[in-house]
XYZ file of C-alpha atoms in Angstrom:
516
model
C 0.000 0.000 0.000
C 1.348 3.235 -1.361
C 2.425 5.529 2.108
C -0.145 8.293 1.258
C -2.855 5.193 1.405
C -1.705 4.129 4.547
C -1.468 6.804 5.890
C -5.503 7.913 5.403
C -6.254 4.253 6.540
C -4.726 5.234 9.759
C -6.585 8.558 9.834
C -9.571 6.676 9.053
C -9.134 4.583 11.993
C -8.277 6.982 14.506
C -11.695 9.345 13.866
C -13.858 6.029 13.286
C -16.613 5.737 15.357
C -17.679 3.367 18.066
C -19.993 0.635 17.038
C -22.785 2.863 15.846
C -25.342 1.431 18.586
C -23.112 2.649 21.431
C -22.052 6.055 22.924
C -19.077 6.633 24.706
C -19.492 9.896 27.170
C -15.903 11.737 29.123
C -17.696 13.570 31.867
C -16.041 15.913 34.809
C -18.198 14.824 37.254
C -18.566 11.149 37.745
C -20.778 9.582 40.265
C -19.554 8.832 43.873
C -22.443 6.076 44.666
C -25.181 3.864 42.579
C -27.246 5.011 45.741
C -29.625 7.819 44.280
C -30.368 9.260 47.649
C -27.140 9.102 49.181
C -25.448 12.269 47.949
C -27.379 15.589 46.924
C -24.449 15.875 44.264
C -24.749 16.852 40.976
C -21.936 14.182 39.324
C -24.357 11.374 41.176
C -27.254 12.809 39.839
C -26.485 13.492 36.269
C -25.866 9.792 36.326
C -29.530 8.301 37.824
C -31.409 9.430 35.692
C -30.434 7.060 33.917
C -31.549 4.644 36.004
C -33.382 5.868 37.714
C -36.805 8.454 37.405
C -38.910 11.122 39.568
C -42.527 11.317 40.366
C -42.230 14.660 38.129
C -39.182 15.534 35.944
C -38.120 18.807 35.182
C -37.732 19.047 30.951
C -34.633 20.912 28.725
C -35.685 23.757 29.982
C -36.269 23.219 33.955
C -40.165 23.435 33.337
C -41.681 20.233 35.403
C -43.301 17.751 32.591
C -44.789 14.403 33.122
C -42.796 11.291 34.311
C -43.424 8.167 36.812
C -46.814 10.626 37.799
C -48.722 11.558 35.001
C -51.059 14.055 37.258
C -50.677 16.049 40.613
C -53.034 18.579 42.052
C -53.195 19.878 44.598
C -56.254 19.359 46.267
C -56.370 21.962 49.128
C -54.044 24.028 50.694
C -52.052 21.231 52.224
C -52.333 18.339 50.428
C -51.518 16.630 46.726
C -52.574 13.865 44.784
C -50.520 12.085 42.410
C -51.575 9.927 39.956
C -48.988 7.134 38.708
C -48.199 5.848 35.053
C -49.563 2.364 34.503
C -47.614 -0.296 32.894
C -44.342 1.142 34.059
C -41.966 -1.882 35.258
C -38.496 -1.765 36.905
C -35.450 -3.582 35.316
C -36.084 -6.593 37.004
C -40.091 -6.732 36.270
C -41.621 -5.895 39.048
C -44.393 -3.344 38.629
C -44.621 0.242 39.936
C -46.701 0.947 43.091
C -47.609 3.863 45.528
C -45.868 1.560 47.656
C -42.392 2.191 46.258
C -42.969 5.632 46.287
C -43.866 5.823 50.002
C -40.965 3.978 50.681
C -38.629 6.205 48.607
C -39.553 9.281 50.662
C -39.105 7.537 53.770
C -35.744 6.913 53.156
C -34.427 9.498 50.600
C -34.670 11.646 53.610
C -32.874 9.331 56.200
C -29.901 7.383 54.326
C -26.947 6.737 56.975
C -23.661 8.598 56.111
C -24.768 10.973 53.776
C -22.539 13.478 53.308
C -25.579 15.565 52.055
C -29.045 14.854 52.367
C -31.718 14.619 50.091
C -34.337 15.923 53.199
C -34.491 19.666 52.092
C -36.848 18.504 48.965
C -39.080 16.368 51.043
C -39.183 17.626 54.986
C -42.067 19.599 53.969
C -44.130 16.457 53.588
C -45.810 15.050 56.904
C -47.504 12.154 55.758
C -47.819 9.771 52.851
C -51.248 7.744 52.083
C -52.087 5.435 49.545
C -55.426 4.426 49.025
C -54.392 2.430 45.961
C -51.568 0.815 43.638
C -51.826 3.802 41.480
C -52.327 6.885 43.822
C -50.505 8.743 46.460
C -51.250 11.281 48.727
C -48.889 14.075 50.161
C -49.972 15.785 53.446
C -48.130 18.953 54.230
C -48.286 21.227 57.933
C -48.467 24.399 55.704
C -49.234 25.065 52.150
C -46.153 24.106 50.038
C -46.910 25.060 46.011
C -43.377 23.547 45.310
C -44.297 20.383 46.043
C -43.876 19.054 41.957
C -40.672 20.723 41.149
C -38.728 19.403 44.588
C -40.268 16.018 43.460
C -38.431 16.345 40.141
C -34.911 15.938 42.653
C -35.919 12.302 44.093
C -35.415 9.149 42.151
C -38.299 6.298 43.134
C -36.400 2.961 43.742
C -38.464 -0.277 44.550
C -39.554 -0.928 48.058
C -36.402 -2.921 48.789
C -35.031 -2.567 52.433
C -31.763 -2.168 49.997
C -28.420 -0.721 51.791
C -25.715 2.201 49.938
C -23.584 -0.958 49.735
C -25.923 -2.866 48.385
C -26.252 -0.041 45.524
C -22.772 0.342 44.671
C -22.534 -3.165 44.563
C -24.854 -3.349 41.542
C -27.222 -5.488 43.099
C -29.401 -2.991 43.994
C -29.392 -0.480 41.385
C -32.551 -1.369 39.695
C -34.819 1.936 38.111
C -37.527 1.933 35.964
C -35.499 4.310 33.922
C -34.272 4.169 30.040
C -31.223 2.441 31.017
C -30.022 -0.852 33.046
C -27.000 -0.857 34.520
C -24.342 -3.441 33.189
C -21.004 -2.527 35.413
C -19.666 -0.024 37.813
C -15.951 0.794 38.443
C -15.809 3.161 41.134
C -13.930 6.017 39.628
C -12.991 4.608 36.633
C -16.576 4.214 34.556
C -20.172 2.833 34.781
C -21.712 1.151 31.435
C -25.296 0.461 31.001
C -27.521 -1.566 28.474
C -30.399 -0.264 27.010
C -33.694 -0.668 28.706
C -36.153 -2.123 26.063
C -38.878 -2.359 28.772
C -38.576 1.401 29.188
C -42.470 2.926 28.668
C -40.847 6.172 27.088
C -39.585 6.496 24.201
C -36.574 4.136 23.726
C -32.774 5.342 23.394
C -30.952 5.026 20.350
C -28.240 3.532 21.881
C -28.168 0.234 22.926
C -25.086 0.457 24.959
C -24.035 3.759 27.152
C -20.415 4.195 28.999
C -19.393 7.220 31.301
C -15.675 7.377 32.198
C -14.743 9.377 34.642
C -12.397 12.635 33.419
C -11.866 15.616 35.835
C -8.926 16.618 33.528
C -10.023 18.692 30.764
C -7.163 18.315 28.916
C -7.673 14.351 29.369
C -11.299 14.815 27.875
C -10.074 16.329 24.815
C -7.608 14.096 23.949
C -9.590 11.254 24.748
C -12.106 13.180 21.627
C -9.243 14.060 19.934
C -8.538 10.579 19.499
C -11.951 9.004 18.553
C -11.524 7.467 21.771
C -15.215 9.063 22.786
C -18.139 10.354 21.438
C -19.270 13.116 23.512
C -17.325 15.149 26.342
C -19.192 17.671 28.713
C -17.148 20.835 30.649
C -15.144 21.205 27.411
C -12.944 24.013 28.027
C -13.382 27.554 26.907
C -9.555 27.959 25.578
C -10.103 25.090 23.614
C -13.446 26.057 22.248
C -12.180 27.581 19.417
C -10.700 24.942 18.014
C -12.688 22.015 18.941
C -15.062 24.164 17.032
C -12.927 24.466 14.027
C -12.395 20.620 13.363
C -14.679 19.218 11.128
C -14.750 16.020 12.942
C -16.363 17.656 16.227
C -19.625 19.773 17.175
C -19.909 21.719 20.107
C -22.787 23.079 21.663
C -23.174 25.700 24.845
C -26.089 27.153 26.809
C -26.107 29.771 29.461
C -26.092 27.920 33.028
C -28.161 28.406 35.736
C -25.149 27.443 37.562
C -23.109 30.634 39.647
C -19.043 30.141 40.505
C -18.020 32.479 43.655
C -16.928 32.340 47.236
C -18.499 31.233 50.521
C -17.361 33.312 53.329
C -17.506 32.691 56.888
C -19.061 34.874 59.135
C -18.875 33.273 62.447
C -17.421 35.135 65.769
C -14.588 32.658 65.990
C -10.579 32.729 65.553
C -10.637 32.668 61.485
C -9.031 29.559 59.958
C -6.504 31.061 56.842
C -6.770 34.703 58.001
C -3.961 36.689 60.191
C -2.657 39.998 60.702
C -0.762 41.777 57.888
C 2.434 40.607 60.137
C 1.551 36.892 60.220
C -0.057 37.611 63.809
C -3.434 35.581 65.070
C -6.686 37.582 64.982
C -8.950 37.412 67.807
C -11.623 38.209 65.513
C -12.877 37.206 62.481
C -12.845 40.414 59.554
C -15.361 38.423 57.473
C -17.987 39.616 60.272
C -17.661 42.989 59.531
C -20.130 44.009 56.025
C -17.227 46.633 55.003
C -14.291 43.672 54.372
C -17.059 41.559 52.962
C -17.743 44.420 50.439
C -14.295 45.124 50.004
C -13.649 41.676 48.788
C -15.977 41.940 46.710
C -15.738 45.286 45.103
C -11.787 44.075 44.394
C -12.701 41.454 41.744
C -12.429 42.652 38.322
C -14.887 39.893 37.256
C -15.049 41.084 33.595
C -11.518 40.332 33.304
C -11.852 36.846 34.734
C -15.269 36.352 32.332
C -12.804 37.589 29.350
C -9.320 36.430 30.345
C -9.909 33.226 32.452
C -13.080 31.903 31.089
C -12.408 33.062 27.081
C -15.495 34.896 27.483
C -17.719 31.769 27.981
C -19.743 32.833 30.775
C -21.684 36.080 32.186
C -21.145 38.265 35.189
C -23.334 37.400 38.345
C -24.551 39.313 41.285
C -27.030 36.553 42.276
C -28.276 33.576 41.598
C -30.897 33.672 39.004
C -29.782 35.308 35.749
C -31.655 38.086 33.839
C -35.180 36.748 32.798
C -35.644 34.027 35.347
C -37.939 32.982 37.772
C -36.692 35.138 40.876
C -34.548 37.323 39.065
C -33.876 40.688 41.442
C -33.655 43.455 38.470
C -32.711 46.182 40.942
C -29.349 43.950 42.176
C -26.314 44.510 40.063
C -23.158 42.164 39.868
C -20.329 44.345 42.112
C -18.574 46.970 39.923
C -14.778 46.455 40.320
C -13.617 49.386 42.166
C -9.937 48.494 44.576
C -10.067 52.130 45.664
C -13.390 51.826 47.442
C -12.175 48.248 48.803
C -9.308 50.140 49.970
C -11.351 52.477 51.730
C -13.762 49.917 53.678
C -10.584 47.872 54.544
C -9.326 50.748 56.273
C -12.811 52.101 57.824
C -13.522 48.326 59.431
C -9.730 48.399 61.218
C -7.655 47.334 58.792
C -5.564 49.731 56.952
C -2.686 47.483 55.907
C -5.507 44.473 55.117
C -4.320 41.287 56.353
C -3.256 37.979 55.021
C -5.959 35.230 53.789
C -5.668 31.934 52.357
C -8.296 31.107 49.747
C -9.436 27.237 49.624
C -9.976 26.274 46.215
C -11.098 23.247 44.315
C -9.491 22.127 41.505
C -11.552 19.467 39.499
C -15.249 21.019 40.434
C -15.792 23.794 37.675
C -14.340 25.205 34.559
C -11.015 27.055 35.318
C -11.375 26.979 39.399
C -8.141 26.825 40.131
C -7.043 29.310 37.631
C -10.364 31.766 38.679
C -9.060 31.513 42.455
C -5.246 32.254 41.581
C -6.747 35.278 39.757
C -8.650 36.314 42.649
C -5.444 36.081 44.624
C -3.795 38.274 42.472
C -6.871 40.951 42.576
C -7.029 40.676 46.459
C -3.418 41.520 46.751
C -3.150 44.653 44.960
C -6.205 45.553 46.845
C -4.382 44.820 50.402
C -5.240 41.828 51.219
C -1.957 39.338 50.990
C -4.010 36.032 49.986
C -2.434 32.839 48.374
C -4.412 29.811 47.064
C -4.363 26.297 48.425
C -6.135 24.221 45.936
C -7.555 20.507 46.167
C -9.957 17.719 44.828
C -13.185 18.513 45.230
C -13.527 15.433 47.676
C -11.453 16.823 49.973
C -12.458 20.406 49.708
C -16.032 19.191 50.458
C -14.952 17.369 53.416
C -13.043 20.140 55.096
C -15.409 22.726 53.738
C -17.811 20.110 56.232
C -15.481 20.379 59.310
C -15.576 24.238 58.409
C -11.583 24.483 58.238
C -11.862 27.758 56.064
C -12.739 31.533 55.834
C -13.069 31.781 51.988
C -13.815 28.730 49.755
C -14.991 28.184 46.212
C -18.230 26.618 45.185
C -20.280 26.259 42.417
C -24.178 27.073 43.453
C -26.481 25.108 40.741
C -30.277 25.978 40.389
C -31.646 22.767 39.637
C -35.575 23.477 40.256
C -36.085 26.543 37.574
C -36.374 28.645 40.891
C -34.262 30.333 43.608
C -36.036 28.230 46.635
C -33.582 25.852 47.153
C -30.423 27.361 47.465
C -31.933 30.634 49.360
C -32.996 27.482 51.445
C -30.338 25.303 51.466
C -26.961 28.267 51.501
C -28.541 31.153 53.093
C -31.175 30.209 55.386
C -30.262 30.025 59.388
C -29.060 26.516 60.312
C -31.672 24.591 61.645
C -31.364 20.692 61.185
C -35.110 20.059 62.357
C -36.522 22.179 59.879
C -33.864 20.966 57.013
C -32.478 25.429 56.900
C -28.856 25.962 56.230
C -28.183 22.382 54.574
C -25.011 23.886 53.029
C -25.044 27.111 54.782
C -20.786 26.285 56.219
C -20.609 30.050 56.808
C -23.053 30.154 59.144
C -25.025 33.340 58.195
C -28.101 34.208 60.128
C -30.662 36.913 58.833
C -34.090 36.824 60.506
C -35.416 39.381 58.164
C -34.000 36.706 55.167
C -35.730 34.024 57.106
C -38.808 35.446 57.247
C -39.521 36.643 53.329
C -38.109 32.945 53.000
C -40.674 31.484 55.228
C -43.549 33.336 53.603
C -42.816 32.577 50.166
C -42.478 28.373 50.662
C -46.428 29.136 51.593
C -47.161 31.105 49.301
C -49.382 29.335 46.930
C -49.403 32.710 43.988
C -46.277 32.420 41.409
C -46.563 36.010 41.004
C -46.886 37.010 45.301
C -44.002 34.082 45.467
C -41.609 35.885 43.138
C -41.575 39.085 44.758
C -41.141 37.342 48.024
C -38.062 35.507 47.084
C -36.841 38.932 44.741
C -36.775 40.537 47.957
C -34.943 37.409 50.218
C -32.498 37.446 47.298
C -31.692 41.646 47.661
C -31.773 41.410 51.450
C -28.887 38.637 51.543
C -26.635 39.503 48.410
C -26.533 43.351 49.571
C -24.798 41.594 53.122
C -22.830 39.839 51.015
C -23.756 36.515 52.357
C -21.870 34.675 49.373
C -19.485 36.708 47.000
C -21.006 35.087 43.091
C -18.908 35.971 40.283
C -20.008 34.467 37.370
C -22.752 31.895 35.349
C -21.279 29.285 33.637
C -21.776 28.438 30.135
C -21.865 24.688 29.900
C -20.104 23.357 27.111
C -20.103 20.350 25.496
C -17.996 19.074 22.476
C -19.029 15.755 20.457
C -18.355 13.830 17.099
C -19.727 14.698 13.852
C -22.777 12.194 13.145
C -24.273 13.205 16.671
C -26.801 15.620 17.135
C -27.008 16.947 20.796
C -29.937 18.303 23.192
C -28.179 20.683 25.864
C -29.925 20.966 29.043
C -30.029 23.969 31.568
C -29.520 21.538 34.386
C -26.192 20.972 32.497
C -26.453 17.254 32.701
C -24.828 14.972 30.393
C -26.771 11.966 29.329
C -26.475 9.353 27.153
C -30.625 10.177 26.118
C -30.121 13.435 25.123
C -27.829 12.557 21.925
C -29.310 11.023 18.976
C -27.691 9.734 15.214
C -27.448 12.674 12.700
């Protein structure tokens, strides 16, 4: 064979596809447990749905749509009725009842060892009838009109008495949804078979595989190479190009997902913050509103948006974006302005600033390492001497847990098409009992916050609801409870001859690509 032959044989080779019934999918977040209710966690649940389903899904476009309920009404001011799909089976057979369902909120709510609970979408509910196979009935102690879309966050698993082990063992991990699972290596990949029981409409692929890839630069190649079909996370400098080669597709959508800084505001000897000399501070700064602002108003977040991200995402001052559901028109992102930081460093005590220690992740979001080493660098000219310590996200969420730090990245998703749940979960006053402050490590308290809160979860009018949480939302971003720089854009990248359905939820799943 001549060598030019050859050599487009090889080509060939390389940017062949996988058997065409099969999908291969390099994702950033991969799941930690086959246990749908044992980790609130967006790389866990990305990956049940395909195994697993809701009562009520939320669709493309975070707008709740019909799934293992096929009705719910509310029926007076405290309780709902739910009507179930007939004919819907799990992998193994058996049939869907109310009965799995009132097991599934019984325990979503109460799995041993979670390192974040599944309770804030269901404490609401007090009890759970069902007068038949096909029906269930919610009863609430208040009105709750969110009752559907915080449904949409709990997978229904069979009535099973099944352990986490016995999940993540495979033995378990039975859904009704479109897929089956085949085999799981923990942080290597998961592969699933087609479900051709499925009541929905079936997937085009009869084989699915995830493989876990925090790297970016390991995703692309792994593209690159023909070595996958599909990668989500694709990074922004390499947008361009992926874009360029005819082999590859990408496709982006504005996130409802914001990147910025949880601060600690407790009364307490601040982990990662001293003097300007190195000395301990009796006190923590963070408590003060003036170094909170000053922080803030010493990020030049356009330059991060333009320099860091390569302009693939949009400045945030909350965290609903323009247009939204809950969107506060009257609150701005923070203008960049070091002089004014300067100025409120020096009002609150601190004229030569002081030294901090920002706790990064490093395989959680696009560019978080390098966002956080640019905030550094913005901090210091400001007067604030702050270096970066940077780590997998499964040990930043585990000392982020113990509450070892001052400032710390996170990445604040909206996954309800509404600003309830994190106002809830990273705002609201710790209070176990009542499922408040779920992820609220900073420990800020606002009675006046808890209160619009309060009203609005009983508030049964969308438009008397909205104003309620517009006003929660301006009461707590004006303290500066939580310093949000930007919304993601999530970006995907994936073989010619694949046609792809982005999602605001920014999930990546195997369902949501089909043939060209």
């Amino acid at each position: 064979m001549p060598r030019a032959a050859r050599l487009l044989a090889c080509l060939a080779f390389l940017a062949a596809p996988a058997a065409a019934q099969d999908i291969r999918l390099g994702i950033e977040l991969f799941p930690n447990s086959l246990d749908p209710h044992w980790h609130n966690f967006g790389g866990n649940k990305g990956f049940a749905a395909h195994l697993y389903e809701p009562l009520v899904a939320l669709d493309a476009q975070q707008r709740p749509a019909a799934a293992l309920a096929t009705a719910w009404v509310a029926t007076d001011a405290t309780t709902w009725r739910l009507t179930l799909r007939p004919g819907v089976t799990f992998h193994d057979g058996a049939p869907l009842t109310a009965a799995d369902v009132a097991y599934t909120i019984a325990r979503a709510a109460n799995v041993p060892g979670s390192p974040s609970s599944f309770a804030v979408y269901l404490r609401q509910i007090t009890a759970v009838e069902t007068p038949d196979a096909a029906t269930v009935i919610l009863r609430t102690a208040a009105p709750f009109p969110l009752m559907p879309v915080y449904l949409s966050q709990v997978p229904i698993i069979r009535a099973s008495g099944a352990t986490t082990a016995d999940f993540d063992s495979g033995r378990a991990a039975i859904g009704t949804g479109p897929y089956r699972l085949t085999a799981f290596a923990r942080g290597d990949q998961v592969t699933m078979a087609r479900h051709d029981a499925y009541w929905g409409p079936a997937s085009p692929w009869a084989r699915a595989t995830l493989r876990n890839m925090p790297q970016p630069a390991t995703r692309v190649a792994a593209l690159l190479a023909g070595d996958l079909d599909a990668i989500d996370a694709a990074p922004p400098q390499d947008l361009p190009r992926l874009a360029a080669d005819p082999r590859l597709r990408v496709s982006t959508l504005v996130a409802p997902a914001v990147a910025g800084f949880h601060l600690d505001v407790t009364d307490r000897t601040p982990p990662g913050i001293t003097a300007a000399d190195g000395t301990p501070l009796p006190r923590n700064p963070l408590l003060d509103h003036r170094v909170r602002e000053a922080l803030s108003l010493a990020i030049q977040r356009d330059a991060i948006v333009d320099r860091v991200m390569g302009g693939q995402a949009r400045i945030a001052g909350q965290f609903m974006p323009p247009g939204a559901y809950g969107h506060a028109p009257g609150l701005a992102p923070a203008p960049y302005d070091p002089a004014r930081a300067r100025t409120l460093l020096a009002d609150a005590g601190y004229p030569q600033g002081f030294r901090l220690t920002i706790h990064c992740q490093n395989n959680r979001f696009v560019n978080d390492e390098q966002i956080c080493q640019a905030v550094a660098q913005m901090l210091t000219r400001a007067g604030i001497r702050t270096t970066v310590e940077a780590m997998p996200h499964v040990m930043h969420v585990a000392r982020s847990r113990n509450r070892e730090f001052s400032l710390w990245t996170g990445l604040w998703n909206v996954e309800t098409g509404e600003p309830t749940s994190p106002l809830v979960t990273l705002l609201g006053t710790v209070d176990e009992a009542r499922g408040r402050g779920q992820f609220n490590r900073g420990r800020y308290a606002n009675p006046a916050f808890d209160s619009l809160l309060d009203q609005a979860l009983a508030e049964l009018d969308d438009g008397a609801r909205e104003r309620l949480l517009i006003q929660a939302t301006e009461i707590a971003f004006r303290d500066v409870a939580l310093t949000p720089l930007h919304h993601q854009m999530h970006l995907w990248a994936h073989r010619a001859g694949r046609r792809h359905a982005p999602r605001l939820d920014g999930y990546t799943r195997a369902m949501d690509f089909t043939p060209d």
